[in-house]
mmCIF file of C-alpha atoms in Angstrom:
data_model
loop_
_atom_site.group_PDB
_atom_site.id
_atom_site.type_symbol
_atom_site.label_atom_id
_atom_site.label_comp_id
_atom_site.label_asym_id
_atom_site.label_seq_id
_atom_site.Cartn_x
_atom_site.Cartn_y
_atom_site.Cartn_z
ATOM 1 C CA MET X 1 66.396 189.438 -13.341
ATOM 2 C CA LEU X 2 64.009 191.565 -11.267
ATOM 3 C CA ALA X 3 61.402 188.841 -11.488
ATOM 4 C CA ALA X 4 63.916 186.326 -10.139
ATOM 5 C CA LEU X 5 64.829 188.606 -7.231
ATOM 6 C CA LYS X 6 61.172 188.896 -6.268
ATOM 7 C CA ASN X 7 61.021 185.138 -5.771
ATOM 8 C CA LYS X 8 61.710 184.230 -2.109
ATOM 9 C CA THR X 9 63.215 180.830 -2.923
ATOM 10 C CA THR X 10 65.635 182.413 -5.391
ATOM 11 C CA ARG X 11 66.652 185.070 -2.861
ATOM 12 C CA ASP X 12 67.238 182.444 -0.162
ATOM 13 C CA GLN X 13 69.352 180.322 -2.474
ATOM 14 C CA ALA X 14 71.363 183.368 -3.567
ATOM 15 C CA ALA X 15 72.017 184.289 0.068
ATOM 16 C CA GLN X 16 73.166 180.742 0.854
ATOM 17 C CA PHE X 17 75.497 180.606 -2.158
ATOM 18 C CA SER X 18 76.880 184.030 -1.233
ATOM 19 C CA PHE X 19 77.559 182.920 2.336
ATOM 20 C CA VAL X 20 79.316 179.725 1.217
ATOM 21 C CA GLY X 21 81.296 181.699 -1.389
ATOM 22 C CA VAL X 22 82.499 184.229 1.185
ATOM 23 C CA LEU X 23 83.439 181.391 3.522
ATOM 24 C CA ILE X 24 85.506 179.666 0.816
ATOM 25 C CA VAL X 25 87.246 182.928 -0.083
ATOM 26 C CA LEU X 26 88.138 183.535 3.572
ATOM 27 C CA ILE X 27 89.558 180.005 3.937
ATOM 28 C CA ILE X 28 91.662 180.382 0.772
ATOM 29 C CA ALA X 29 92.877 183.802 1.898
ATOM 30 C CA PHE X 30 93.770 182.360 5.318
ATOM 31 C CA ALA X 31 95.694 179.492 3.698
ATOM 32 C CA PHE X 32 97.692 181.819 1.400
ATOM 33 C CA THR X 33 98.412 184.234 4.246
ATOM 34 C CA ALA X 34 99.585 181.449 6.533
ATOM 35 C CA ARG X 35 101.777 180.005 3.790
ATOM 36 C CA SER X 36 103.397 183.363 2.985
ATOM 37 C CA ASN X 37 104.040 184.018 6.691
ATOM 38 C CA LEU X 38 105.625 180.588 7.131
ATOM 39 C CA GLU X 39 107.835 181.157 4.077
ATOM 40 C CA ALA X 40 108.839 184.584 5.418
ATOM 41 C CA GLN X 41 110.007 182.891 8.621
ATOM 42 C CA GLY X 42 111.915 180.248 6.679
ATOM 43 C CA MET X 43 109.483 177.477 7.693
ATOM 44 C CA THR X 44 108.211 174.836 5.303
ATOM 45 C CA SER X 45 104.611 173.676 5.176
ATOM 46 C CA GLY X 46 103.136 170.302 4.303
ATOM 47 C CA PHE X 47 103.184 166.851 5.819
ATOM 48 C CA GLY X 48 106.629 165.743 4.642
ATOM 49 C CA PHE X 49 107.929 165.981 8.217
ATOM 50 C CA LEU X 50 105.906 162.874 9.158
ATOM 51 C CA ASP X 51 108.641 160.710 7.579
ATOM 52 C CA ARG X 52 111.419 162.326 9.610
ATOM 53 C CA ALA X 53 112.881 160.717 12.749
ATOM 54 C CA THR X 54 111.700 162.324 15.967
ATOM 55 C CA GLY X 55 114.971 162.086 17.888
ATOM 56 C CA TRP X 56 113.082 161.839 21.187
ATOM 57 C CA GLY X 57 111.460 158.984 23.046
ATOM 58 C CA VAL X 58 108.232 158.400 24.935
ATOM 59 C CA SER X 59 107.810 157.039 28.447
ATOM 60 C CA PHE X 60 104.790 154.847 27.701
ATOM 61 C CA SER X 61 103.888 153.049 24.487
ATOM 62 C CA LEU X 62 101.760 150.031 23.603
ATOM 63 C CA ILE X 63 103.976 149.337 20.589
ATOM 64 C CA ASP X 64 107.741 149.345 20.144
ATOM 65 C CA PHE X 65 109.099 152.863 19.720
ATOM 66 C CA SER X 66 112.609 154.334 19.605
ATOM 67 C CA THR X 67 114.135 157.748 18.976
ATOM 68 C CA SER X 68 114.857 156.792 15.354
ATOM 69 C CA ASP X 69 111.169 156.241 14.583
ATOM 70 C CA THR X 70 109.164 158.803 12.632
ATOM 71 C CA TYR X 71 106.673 161.480 13.614
ATOM 72 C CA LEU X 72 103.956 159.406 11.972
ATOM 73 C CA LYS X 73 104.680 156.517 14.346
ATOM 74 C CA VAL X 74 104.827 158.684 17.460
ATOM 75 C CA ILE X 75 101.417 160.142 16.554
ATOM 76 C CA TRP X 76 100.111 156.584 16.250
ATOM 77 C CA VAL X 77 101.598 155.873 19.689
ATOM 78 C CA GLY X 78 99.708 158.860 21.122
ATOM 79 C CA ILE X 79 96.423 157.773 19.541
ATOM 80 C CA LEU X 80 96.774 154.221 20.922
ATOM 81 C CA ASN X 81 97.631 155.554 24.376
ATOM 82 C CA SER X 82 94.566 157.812 24.392
ATOM 83 C CA LEU X 83 92.351 154.932 23.241
ATOM 84 C CA PHE X 84 93.868 152.718 25.942
ATOM 85 C CA LEU X 85 93.289 155.327 28.641
ATOM 86 C CA GLY X 86 89.804 156.148 27.381
ATOM 87 C CA SER X 87 88.639 152.529 27.138
ATOM 88 C CA ILE X 88 89.700 151.729 30.719
ATOM 89 C CA SER X 89 88.385 154.996 32.172
ATOM 90 C CA LEU X 90 84.997 154.815 30.447
ATOM 91 C CA VAL X 91 84.388 151.242 31.632
ATOM 92 C CA LEU X 92 85.346 152.102 35.227
ATOM 93 C CA ALA X 93 83.303 155.321 35.142
ATOM 94 C CA THR X 94 80.282 153.312 33.984
ATOM 95 C CA VAL X 95 80.680 150.762 36.788
ATOM 96 C CA ILE X 96 81.063 153.521 39.385
ATOM 97 C CA GLY X 97 78.193 155.533 37.904
ATOM 98 C CA VAL X 98 75.765 152.607 37.882
ATOM 99 C CA ALA X 99 76.667 151.803 41.496
ATOM 100 C CA ILE X 100 76.214 155.427 42.589
ATOM 101 C CA GLY X 101 72.948 155.758 40.665
ATOM 102 C CA ILE X 102 71.545 152.647 42.352
ATOM 103 C CA MET X 103 72.638 153.886 45.767
ATOM 104 C CA ARG X 104 70.888 157.205 45.154
ATOM 105 C CA VAL X 105 67.491 155.547 44.590
ATOM 106 C CA SER X 106 67.928 152.518 46.871
ATOM 107 C CA GLY X 107 65.697 153.879 49.630
ATOM 108 C CA ASN X 108 68.451 153.183 52.168
ATOM 109 C CA LYS X 109 69.253 156.480 53.902
ATOM 110 C CA MET X 110 72.911 155.669 54.483
ATOM 111 C CA ALA X 111 73.438 154.548 50.867
ATOM 112 C CA GLU X 112 71.653 157.638 49.585
ATOM 113 C CA LEU X 113 73.813 159.868 51.785
ATOM 114 C CA ILE X 114 77.032 158.224 50.546
ATOM 115 C CA GLY X 115 75.914 158.493 46.928
ATOM 116 C CA THR X 116 74.875 162.125 47.286
ATOM 117 C CA THR X 117 78.124 163.053 49.051
ATOM 118 C CA TYR X 118 80.165 161.347 46.339
ATOM 119 C CA VAL X 119 78.355 163.183 43.552
ATOM 120 C CA GLU X 120 78.497 166.582 45.227
ATOM 121 C CA ILE X 121 82.237 166.278 45.946
ATOM 122 C CA PHE X 122 83.638 164.841 42.734
ATOM 123 C CA ARG X 123 81.233 166.528 40.326
ATOM 124 C CA ASN X 124 82.048 169.990 41.654
ATOM 125 C CA LEU X 125 85.846 169.692 41.688
ATOM 126 C CA PRO X 126 87.661 170.455 38.392
ATOM 127 C CA LEU X 127 88.967 167.360 36.639
ATOM 128 C CA LEU X 128 92.430 168.884 36.319
ATOM 129 C CA LEU X 129 92.585 169.488 40.083
ATOM 130 C CA GLN X 130 91.586 165.879 40.756
ATOM 131 C CA ALA X 131 94.297 164.646 38.383
ATOM 132 C CA PHE X 132 96.908 166.673 40.289
ATOM 133 C CA LEU X 133 95.565 165.346 43.611
ATOM 134 C CA TRP X 134 95.784 161.671 42.621
ATOM 135 C CA TYR X 135 99.160 162.165 40.966
ATOM 136 C CA ALA X 136 100.527 163.776 44.147
ATOM 137 C CA ILE X 137 99.181 160.891 46.253
ATOM 138 C CA LEU X 138 100.583 158.213 43.971
ATOM 139 C CA THR X 139 104.034 159.764 43.634
ATOM 140 C CA ASN X 140 104.303 160.137 47.423
ATOM 141 C CA LEU X 141 103.858 156.434 48.105
ATOM 142 C CA PRO X 142 106.921 154.675 49.612
ATOM 143 C CA ARG X 143 109.943 154.282 47.372
ATOM 144 C CA PRO X 144 110.850 150.735 46.278
ATOM 145 C CA LYS X 145 114.074 150.751 48.322
ATOM 146 C CA ASP X 146 111.961 151.390 51.445
ATOM 147 C CA MET X 147 109.749 148.370 50.765
ATOM 148 C CA ALA X 148 112.173 145.582 51.619
ATOM 149 C CA GLU X 149 109.686 144.080 54.094
ATOM 150 C CA ALA X 150 106.753 144.281 51.709
ATOM 151 C CA SER X 151 105.216 141.051 50.463
ATOM 152 C CA GLY X 152 102.326 140.030 48.276
ATOM 153 C CA PRO X 153 101.501 139.871 44.607
ATOM 154 C CA ILE X 154 100.889 143.643 44.227
ATOM 155 C CA PHE X 155 103.196 146.475 45.342
ATOM 156 C CA PHE X 156 102.178 150.127 45.599
ATOM 157 C CA SER X 157 105.225 152.390 45.313
ATOM 158 C CA GLY X 158 106.022 155.943 44.307
ATOM 159 C CA ARG X 159 107.359 154.658 40.997
ATOM 160 C CA GLY X 160 104.131 152.942 40.116
ATOM 161 C CA ILE X 161 101.998 149.935 40.892
ATOM 162 C CA TYR X 162 103.653 146.582 40.232
ATOM 163 C CA MET X 163 101.457 143.530 39.739
ATOM 164 C CA PRO X 164 101.652 140.052 38.204
ATOM 165 C CA GLY X 165 100.916 139.857 34.505
ATOM 166 C CA LEU X 166 101.383 138.000 31.296
ATOM 167 C CA ASN X 167 104.530 138.499 29.224
ATOM 168 C CA VAL X 168 102.648 139.830 26.208
ATOM 169 C CA THR X 169 102.867 143.075 24.260
ATOM 170 C CA GLY X 170 100.714 146.028 25.251
ATOM 171 C CA PHE X 171 99.243 146.171 21.760
ATOM 172 C CA SER X 172 97.820 142.644 22.087
ATOM 173 C CA VAL X 173 96.237 143.625 25.423
ATOM 174 C CA PHE X 174 94.738 146.668 23.730
ATOM 175 C CA LEU X 175 93.219 144.464 20.995
ATOM 176 C CA VAL X 176 91.784 142.116 23.632
ATOM 177 C CA ALA X 177 90.168 145.117 25.360
ATOM 178 C CA LEU X 178 88.656 146.270 22.058
ATOM 179 C CA ALA X 179 87.335 142.761 21.434
ATOM 180 C CA LEU X 180 85.786 142.808 24.920
ATOM 181 C CA VAL X 181 83.988 146.072 24.173
ATOM 182 C CA ALA X 182 82.728 144.650 20.868
ATOM 183 C CA ALA X 183 81.514 141.451 22.584
ATOM 184 C CA PHE X 184 79.688 143.475 25.233
ATOM 185 C CA ALA X 185 78.003 145.610 22.552
ATOM 186 C CA ILE X 186 76.868 142.476 20.654
ATOM 187 C CA TRP X 187 75.637 140.874 23.900
ATOM 188 C CA LEU X 188 73.674 144.016 24.769
ATOM 189 C CA TRP X 189 72.235 144.082 21.254
ATOM 190 C CA LEU X 190 71.134 140.432 21.484
ATOM 191 C CA ARG X 191 69.599 141.026 24.893
ATOM 192 C CA SER X 192 67.724 144.242 24.163
ATOM 193 C CA ALA X 193 67.128 144.660 20.413
ATOM 194 C CA ARG X 194 63.525 144.442 19.278
ATOM 195 C CA ARG X 195 64.378 142.063 16.432
ATOM 196 C CA PHE X 196 65.304 139.427 19.061
ATOM 197 C CA ALA X 197 62.321 140.097 21.313
ATOM 198 C CA ARG X 198 60.395 137.074 20.038
ATOM 199 C CA MET X 199 63.380 134.735 20.027
ATOM 200 C CA GLU X 200 63.200 131.787 22.405
ATOM 201 C CA ILE X 201 64.997 132.426 25.682
ATOM 202 C CA ALA X 202 67.028 129.220 25.376
ATOM 203 C CA ARG X 203 68.265 130.185 21.903
ATOM 204 C CA LYS X 204 69.066 133.707 23.056
ATOM 205 C CA LYS X 205 71.145 132.306 25.923
ATOM 206 C CA THR X 206 72.956 130.021 23.485
ATOM 207 C CA LEU X 207 73.805 132.965 21.228
ATOM 208 C CA SER X 208 75.010 134.984 24.226
ATOM 209 C CA ARG X 209 77.275 132.142 25.339
ATOM 210 C CA ALA X 210 78.581 131.859 21.774
ATOM 211 C CA VAL X 211 79.467 135.557 21.770
ATOM 212 C CA TRP X 212 81.463 135.323 25.012
ATOM 213 C CA LEU X 213 83.072 132.038 23.966
ATOM 214 C CA THR X 214 84.149 133.658 20.686
ATOM 215 C CA TRP X 215 85.626 136.578 22.608
ATOM 216 C CA LEU X 216 87.509 134.160 24.880
ATOM 217 C CA VAL X 217 88.979 132.293 21.903
ATOM 218 C CA VAL X 218 89.937 135.558 20.165
ATOM 219 C CA ALA X 219 91.537 136.842 23.394
ATOM 220 C CA VAL X 220 93.606 133.684 23.848
ATOM 221 C CA VAL X 221 94.774 133.814 20.218
ATOM 222 C CA LEU X 222 95.676 137.526 20.434
ATOM 223 C CA LEU X 223 97.585 137.045 23.690
ATOM 224 C CA TRP X 224 99.381 134.011 22.270
ATOM 225 C CA ILE X 225 100.414 135.975 19.156
ATOM 226 C CA GLY X 226 101.545 138.891 21.328
ATOM 227 C CA ARG X 227 103.574 136.731 23.719
ATOM 228 C CA ILE X 228 107.115 138.054 24.285
ATOM 229 C CA PRO X 229 109.617 135.375 23.126
ATOM 230 C CA ASP X 230 111.981 133.581 25.532
ATOM 231 C CA THR X 231 110.028 134.566 28.647
ATOM 232 C CA SER X 232 107.738 132.711 31.040
ATOM 233 C CA LEU X 233 104.024 133.116 30.478
ATOM 234 C CA VAL X 234 103.361 134.729 33.866
ATOM 235 C CA SER X 235 105.618 137.476 35.191
ATOM 236 C CA GLN X 236 105.735 138.071 38.975
ATOM 237 C CA PRO X 237 107.265 141.335 40.298
ATOM 238 C CA TYR X 238 110.059 141.129 42.881
ATOM 239 C CA LEU X 239 112.304 143.668 44.600
ATOM 240 C CA ARG X 240 115.907 143.676 43.460
ATOM 241 C CA GLY X 241 118.253 146.452 44.499
ATOM 242 C CA LEU X 242 116.545 149.837 44.369
ATOM 243 C CA ASN X 243 113.617 148.875 42.163
ATOM 244 C CA PHE X 244 111.157 146.128 41.287
ATOM 245 C CA ARG X 245 111.834 143.736 38.423
ATOM 246 C CA ASP X 246 109.432 141.920 36.098
ATOM 247 C CA GLY X 247 105.665 142.040 36.485
ATOM 248 C CA ILE X 248 103.490 144.798 35.070
ATOM 249 C CA ARG X 249 104.197 148.383 36.054
ATOM 250 C CA VAL X 250 101.368 150.889 35.936
ATOM 251 C CA SER X 251 102.989 154.314 36.005
ATOM 252 C CA PRO X 252 101.708 157.009 38.414
ATOM 253 C CA GLU X 253 100.878 159.197 35.392
ATOM 254 C CA LEU X 254 98.607 156.593 33.797
ATOM 255 C CA MET X 255 97.034 155.595 37.118
ATOM 256 C CA ALA X 256 96.328 159.240 38.066
ATOM 257 C CA CYS X 257 94.542 159.791 34.747
ATOM 258 C CA ILE X 258 92.501 156.578 35.084
ATOM 259 C CA ILE X 259 91.440 157.312 38.667
ATOM 260 C CA SER X 260 90.562 160.972 38.091
ATOM 261 C CA ILE X 261 88.584 160.406 34.867
ATOM 262 C CA SER X 262 86.780 157.351 36.289
ATOM 263 C CA ILE X 263 85.762 159.056 39.521
ATOM 264 C CA TYR X 264 84.849 162.337 37.849
ATOM 265 C CA GLY X 265 82.894 160.620 35.084
ATOM 266 C CA GLY X 266 81.264 158.247 37.569
ATOM 267 C CA ALA X 267 79.671 161.209 39.357
ATOM 268 C CA TYR X 268 77.994 162.408 36.146
ATOM 269 C CA ILE X 269 77.001 158.918 34.981
ATOM 270 C CA GLY X 270 75.564 158.243 38.444
ATOM 271 C CA GLU X 271 73.172 161.164 38.043
ATOM 272 C CA ILE X 272 72.218 159.987 34.544
ATOM 273 C CA VAL X 273 71.481 156.478 35.826
ATOM 274 C CA ARG X 274 69.503 157.898 38.750
ATOM 275 C CA ALA X 275 67.372 159.929 36.349
ATOM 276 C CA GLY X 276 66.791 156.813 34.257
ATOM 277 C CA LEU X 277 65.745 154.719 37.259
ATOM 278 C CA ASN X 278 63.347 157.418 38.434
ATOM 279 C CA SER X 279 61.797 157.596 34.966
ATOM 280 C CA VAL X 280 60.599 153.973 35.110
ATOM 281 C CA GLY X 281 56.977 153.904 36.145
ATOM 282 C CA LYS X 282 55.861 152.130 39.307
ATOM 283 C CA GLY X 283 53.516 150.028 37.221
ATOM 284 C CA GLN X 284 56.501 148.221 35.694
ATOM 285 C CA SER X 285 57.770 147.132 39.114
ATOM 286 C CA GLU X 286 54.267 146.221 40.271
ATOM 287 C CA ALA X 287 53.840 144.043 37.197
ATOM 288 C CA GLY X 288 57.097 142.269 38.064
ATOM 289 C CA HIS X 289 55.941 141.628 41.606
ATOM 290 C CA ALA X 290 52.584 140.382 40.291
ATOM 291 C CA LEU X 291 54.479 137.821 38.197
ATOM 292 C CA GLY X 292 56.196 136.506 41.315
ATOM 293 C CA LEU X 293 59.580 138.177 40.864
ATOM 294 C CA SER X 294 61.509 139.191 43.946
ATOM 295 C CA GLY X 295 62.599 142.773 44.550
ATOM 296 C CA ILE X 296 66.118 142.119 43.221
ATOM 297 C CA GLN X 297 64.811 140.216 40.198
ATOM 298 C CA THR X 298 62.396 143.035 39.402
ATOM 299 C CA PHE X 299 65.215 145.539 39.602
ATOM 300 C CA VAL X 300 67.710 143.499 37.557
ATOM 301 C CA TYR X 301 65.332 142.239 34.860
ATOM 302 C CA ILE X 302 62.877 145.128 34.550
ATOM 303 C CA ARG X 303 63.820 148.441 36.128
ATOM 304 C CA LEU X 304 67.558 148.662 35.373
ATOM 305 C CA PRO X 305 67.314 147.557 31.685
ATOM 306 C CA LEU X 306 64.498 150.049 31.072
ATOM 307 C CA ALA X 307 66.481 152.823 32.770
ATOM 308 C CA ILE X 308 69.603 152.121 30.688
ATOM 309 C CA ARG X 309 67.567 152.140 27.485
ATOM 310 C CA ALA X 310 65.913 155.413 28.484
ATOM 311 C CA VAL X 311 69.173 157.266 29.190
ATOM 312 C CA MET X 312 71.293 155.767 26.399
ATOM 313 C CA PRO X 313 71.386 159.010 24.298
ATOM 314 C CA THR X 314 72.558 161.001 27.325
ATOM 315 C CA LEU X 315 75.161 158.335 28.132
ATOM 316 C CA ILE X 316 76.518 158.501 24.581
ATOM 317 C CA ASN X 317 76.988 162.246 24.918
ATOM 318 C CA GLN X 318 78.715 161.711 28.274
ATOM 319 C CA TYR X 319 81.073 159.076 26.824
ATOM 320 C CA VAL X 320 82.142 161.423 24.005
ATOM 321 C CA TRP X 321 82.748 164.181 26.535
ATOM 322 C CA LEU X 322 84.703 161.869 28.837
ATOM 323 C CA PHE X 323 86.950 160.646 26.038
ATOM 324 C CA LYS X 324 87.912 164.220 25.227
ATOM 325 C CA SER X 325 88.947 164.604 28.858
ATOM 326 C CA THR X 326 91.828 162.168 28.259
ATOM 327 C CA THR X 327 93.768 165.265 27.187
ATOM 328 C CA ILE X 328 94.487 165.938 30.870
ATOM 329 C CA GLY X 329 97.336 163.439 30.476
ATOM 330 C CA ILE X 330 99.656 166.262 29.445
ATOM 331 C CA ALA X 331 99.162 167.882 32.874
ATOM 332 C CA VAL X 332 100.730 164.925 34.721
ATOM 333 C CA GLY X 333 103.141 163.767 32.026
ATOM 334 C CA PHE X 334 101.187 160.887 30.476
ATOM 335 C CA VAL X 335 101.992 160.443 26.778
ATOM 336 C CA ASP X 336 98.541 160.815 25.272
ATOM 337 C CA PHE X 337 97.536 162.051 21.823
ATOM 338 C CA PHE X 338 97.470 165.702 22.890
ATOM 339 C CA MET X 339 100.885 165.542 24.573
ATOM 340 C CA VAL X 340 102.460 163.855 21.529
ATOM 341 C CA ILE X 341 101.099 166.576 19.255
ATOM 342 C CA SER X 342 102.291 169.334 21.612
ATOM 343 C CA THR X 343 105.792 167.871 21.787
ATOM 344 C CA SER X 344 105.859 167.378 18.015
ATOM 345 C CA ILE X 345 104.918 171.034 17.497
ATOM 346 C CA ASN X 346 107.796 172.147 19.737
ATOM 347 C CA GLN X 347 110.282 169.866 17.991
ATOM 348 C CA SER X 348 109.207 170.241 14.347
ATOM 349 C CA GLY X 349 107.547 173.671 14.203
ATOM 350 C CA GLN X 350 104.730 172.280 12.000
ATOM 351 C CA THR X 351 101.999 173.890 14.088
ATOM 352 C CA LEU X 352 99.105 174.100 11.647
ATOM 353 C CA GLU X 353 99.601 170.612 10.240
ATOM 354 C CA LEU X 354 99.847 168.983 13.662
ATOM 355 C CA ILE X 355 96.829 170.841 15.038
ATOM 356 C CA ALA X 356 94.888 169.696 11.974
ATOM 357 C CA ILE X 357 95.967 166.095 12.690
ATOM 358 C CA LEU X 358 94.914 166.476 16.343
ATOM 359 C CA MET X 359 91.496 167.845 15.416
ATOM 360 C CA GLY X 360 90.983 165.252 12.698
ATOM 361 C CA GLY X 361 92.027 162.427 15.049
ATOM 362 C CA PHE X 362 89.612 163.387 17.811
ATOM 363 C CA LEU X 363 86.866 163.987 15.253
ATOM 364 C CA ILE X 364 87.275 160.491 13.773
ATOM 365 C CA ILE X 365 87.544 158.746 17.163
ATOM 366 C CA ASN X 366 84.576 160.488 18.765
ATOM 367 C CA TYR X 367 82.411 160.258 15.659
ATOM 368 C CA SER X 368 83.167 156.531 15.321
ATOM 369 C CA MET X 369 82.353 155.893 18.978
ATOM 370 C CA ALA X 370 79.122 157.889 18.761
ATOM 371 C CA TRP X 371 78.154 156.131 15.514
ATOM 372 C CA VAL X 372 78.559 152.661 17.034
ATOM 373 C CA LEU X 373 76.714 153.590 20.241
ATOM 374 C CA ASN X 374 73.945 155.282 18.266
ATOM 375 C CA ARG X 375 73.451 152.063 16.309
ATOM 376 C CA VAL X 376 73.130 150.218 19.631
ATOM 377 C CA ASN X 377 70.693 152.874 20.864
ATOM 378 C CA ASN X 378 68.560 152.571 17.724
ATOM 379 C CA ALA X 379 68.337 148.823 18.304
ATOM 380 C CA ILE X 380 67.312 149.002 21.966
ATOM 381 C CA LYS X 381 65.595 152.380 22.337
ATOM 382 C CA LEU X 382 62.155 152.599 23.865
ATOM 383 C CA LYS X 383 59.179 153.698 21.834
ATOM 384 C CA GLY X 384 56.142 155.654 22.904
ATOM 385 C CA ASN X 385 55.174 155.247 26.567
ATOM 386 C CA GLN X 386 56.947 151.927 27.225
ATOM 387 C CA LEU X 387 58.317 153.399 30.438
ATOM 388 C CA ARG X 388 54.842 154.029 31.789
ATOM 389 C CA THR X 389 52.899 150.965 30.704
#
């Protein structure tokens, strides 16, 4: 025994087992204490409540939902809404961020000033404050009954933005958006992965066209399956009485979340892209010019791809962080995952179970997103001093 204790490896292992053992005991004690307290208050524990009807509705859902549906379904509604909000916001934040990053290193004084001002304003204001600002602006737009003279395909009102759209279910649109993200990831992989570096350019272009053609076919099929029966394919909004009819309505709550997250995230992504562009050595651009490429061609085909590959790990971290920011929806009344869980806690009293579902849901979503993007990063990442040679 004494000989074993004198061995450092044995002592380290004993300390680790002791730590894990204490941790397990604490968790078990916490579970029994919580259970006894719940029983003392006449509250039941477990996940049986998921099969009960909620008795309350939601203002926005990508799938059909009524007050007679279960807690399990309303949680699924919240998850889909958060994924819907996150997918739109992350794409827009990326577009804004790339544009701001390019402006910051363009060499044009006016563009650099605009980019710097944008970053300094929106990066330093709290996201919650920006969500309140955009929500206040959107809800103070003219009311539909005051827009009798308005014309055009799109109407901006205090009840939301009305625009032409297809008579299809929101869930089918969500699946089309997911397919678009998958097609973009495959296209980026084909374009940048080392395993395709020696592939003929003509064949690579053919594969890229095949990817986008496949996405187009899948999108058409999904939209056709999701078409709402007994309606025209295209729905055009029109004013009737005190409100607009038909068309697609984007609620002020959803639009405020999209705008605030996109603008806020765009400021951070802009700085990441700027850092990536500055990290590309001048020799890379000089080599492009020596090959006869124009300034724009050198930027598009050499500098920007290298910058994106260099900052991909930082972008992945930013995307995970931005998706978690979709929880601001509860502040302006958008039915996201966090708001559904909060309402369910108030209505059912199953606090610990619902918080566990919330944590598990975000863990699975963010881990899955990071896993996919990390696979893309492993395929396109730079090695050694590729940025400098």
